Amino acid sequence: MKIKAGARSQAHVARRSSPRHPRCDQMVSSETELEMLNRHIRMGARHISRQREIIDRLTELGAPAEQAIELLELFEVTQALHIAHRERLLN
């Protein structure tokens, strides 16, 4: 049985927002806001790097890469927001 992309995404979001989910992105009680931001920035860098690899592979295969490129752009915007937030916190 195939799951529509939207349904899969909604299930993923529901799972991620559940407080019982071990990968839930809630701040650990001992983690400061700055530590959380630095963690988000590290994770963002990994996501961006991996997405670039995916785009390169799609391009090599001659497969459509438009959605992958849009996702990369979203990752880059989000990363810039995390960095700006950290800069505001440090100033």
mmCIF file of C-alpha atoms in Angstrom:
data_model
loop_
_atom_site.group_PDB
_atom_site.id
_atom_site.type_symbol
_atom_site.label_atom_id
_atom_site.label_comp_id
_atom_site.label_asym_id
_atom_site.label_seq_id
_atom_site.Cartn_x
_atom_site.Cartn_y
_atom_site.Cartn_z
ATOM 1 C CA MET A 1 0.000 0.000 0.000
ATOM 2 C CA LYS A 2 1.397 3.384 -0.998
ATOM 3 C CA ILE A 3 1.109 6.399 1.285
ATOM 4 C CA LYS A 4 0.644 9.788 -0.314
ATOM 5 C CA ALA A 5 3.554 12.166 0.287
ATOM 6 C CA GLY A 6 1.340 14.589 2.209
ATOM 7 C CA ALA A 7 0.026 11.854 4.473
ATOM 8 C CA ARG A 8 3.525 10.609 5.140
ATOM 9 C CA SER A 9 4.664 14.137 6.003
ATOM 10 C CA GLN A 10 1.701 14.672 8.328
ATOM 11 C CA ALA A 11 2.449 11.405 10.119
ATOM 12 C CA HIS A 12 6.084 12.441 10.457
ATOM 13 C CA VAL A 13 5.112 15.841 11.881
ATOM 14 C CA ALA A 14 2.732 14.228 14.361
ATOM 15 C CA ARG A 15 5.446 11.832 15.446
ATOM 16 C CA ARG A 16 8.034 14.632 15.803
ATOM 17 C CA SER A 17 5.751 16.796 17.924
ATOM 18 C CA SER A 18 4.902 14.012 20.347
ATOM 19 C CA PRO A 19 6.612 14.594 23.709
ATOM 20 C CA ARG A 20 7.208 10.844 24.000
ATOM 21 C CA HIS A 21 9.111 10.631 20.748
ATOM 22 C CA PRO A 22 12.841 10.261 21.566
ATOM 23 C CA ARG A 23 13.893 12.511 18.669
ATOM 24 C CA CYS A 24 11.500 15.283 19.641
ATOM 25 C CA ASP A 25 13.307 18.576 19.271
ATOM 26 C CA GLN A 26 12.440 19.934 22.687
ATOM 27 C CA MET A 27 15.261 21.652 24.481
ATOM 28 C CA VAL A 28 16.937 19.331 26.971
ATOM 29 C CA SER A 29 16.555 20.755 30.472
ATOM 30 C CA SER A 30 20.320 21.221 30.851
ATOM 31 C CA GLU A 31 20.699 22.777 27.378
ATOM 32 C CA THR A 32 20.948 26.555 27.146
ATOM 33 C CA GLU A 33 19.326 28.496 24.332
ATOM 34 C CA LEU A 34 22.757 29.099 22.819
ATOM 35 C CA GLU A 35 23.569 25.381 22.940
ATOM 36 C CA MET A 36 20.239 24.613 21.284
ATOM 37 C CA LEU A 37 20.937 27.138 18.520
ATOM 38 C CA ASN A 38 24.414 25.741 17.959
ATOM 39 C CA ARG A 39 22.925 22.242 17.731
ATOM 40 C CA HIS A 40 20.344 23.448 15.215
ATOM 41 C CA ILE A 41 23.082 25.117 13.167
ATOM 42 C CA ARG A 42 25.167 21.924 13.155
ATOM 43 C CA MET A 43 22.137 19.873 12.115
ATOM 44 C CA GLY A 44 21.276 22.447 9.452
ATOM 45 C CA ALA A 45 24.782 22.236 8.000
ATOM 46 C CA ARG A 46 24.440 18.448 7.745
ATOM 47 C CA HIS A 47 21.024 18.756 6.088
ATOM 48 C CA ILE A 48 22.350 21.279 3.564
ATOM 49 C CA SER A 49 25.370 19.136 2.756
ATOM 50 C CA ARG A 50 23.259 16.000 2.305
ATOM 51 C CA GLN A 51 20.716 17.848 0.173
ATOM 52 C CA ARG A 52 23.484 19.077 -2.126
ATOM 53 C CA GLU A 53 24.645 15.466 -2.512
ATOM 54 C CA ILE A 54 21.100 14.427 -3.411
ATOM 55 C CA ILE A 55 20.844 17.197 -6.012
ATOM 56 C CA ASP A 56 24.200 16.202 -7.508
ATOM 57 C CA ARG A 57 23.074 12.569 -7.756
ATOM 58 C CA LEU A 58 19.726 13.489 -9.311
ATOM 59 C CA THR A 59 21.524 15.672 -11.839
ATOM 60 C CA GLU A 60 23.960 12.846 -12.690
ATOM 61 C CA LEU A 61 21.012 10.543 -13.309
ATOM 62 C CA GLY A 62 19.216 13.124 -15.412
ATOM 63 C CA ALA A 63 16.312 13.028 -12.972
ATOM 64 C CA PRO A 64 14.189 16.058 -12.087
ATOM 65 C CA ALA A 65 15.782 17.993 -9.242
ATOM 66 C CA GLU A 66 13.457 20.997 -8.918
ATOM 67 C CA GLN A 67 11.852 19.880 -5.656
ATOM 68 C CA ALA A 68 15.220 18.921 -4.190
ATOM 69 C CA ILE A 69 16.544 22.379 -5.089
ATOM 70 C CA GLU A 70 13.516 24.049 -3.497
ATOM 71 C CA LEU A 71 14.097 22.036 -0.342
ATOM 72 C CA LEU A 72 17.770 23.057 -0.323
ATOM 73 C CA GLU A 73 16.716 26.694 -0.583
ATOM 74 C CA LEU A 74 14.377 26.209 2.377
ATOM 75 C CA PHE A 75 17.180 24.599 4.391
ATOM 76 C CA GLU A 76 19.462 27.536 3.541
ATOM 77 C CA VAL A 77 16.854 30.120 4.601
ATOM 78 C CA THR A 78 16.232 28.236 7.836
ATOM 79 C CA GLN A 79 19.974 28.043 8.487
ATOM 80 C CA ALA A 80 20.318 31.796 7.974
ATOM 81 C CA LEU A 81 17.498 32.349 10.486
ATOM 82 C CA HIS A 82 19.216 30.133 13.054
ATOM 83 C CA ILE A 83 22.509 31.982 12.570
ATOM 84 C CA ALA A 84 20.799 35.382 12.835
ATOM 85 C CA HIS A 85 19.032 34.256 16.012
ATOM 86 C CA ARG A 86 22.371 33.179 17.497
ATOM 87 C CA GLU A 87 23.950 36.519 16.553
ATOM 88 C CA ARG A 88 21.108 38.413 18.262
ATOM 89 C CA LEU A 89 21.541 36.272 21.349
ATOM 90 C CA LEU A 90 25.285 36.942 21.472
ATOM 91 C CA ASN A 91 24.959 40.721 20.995
#
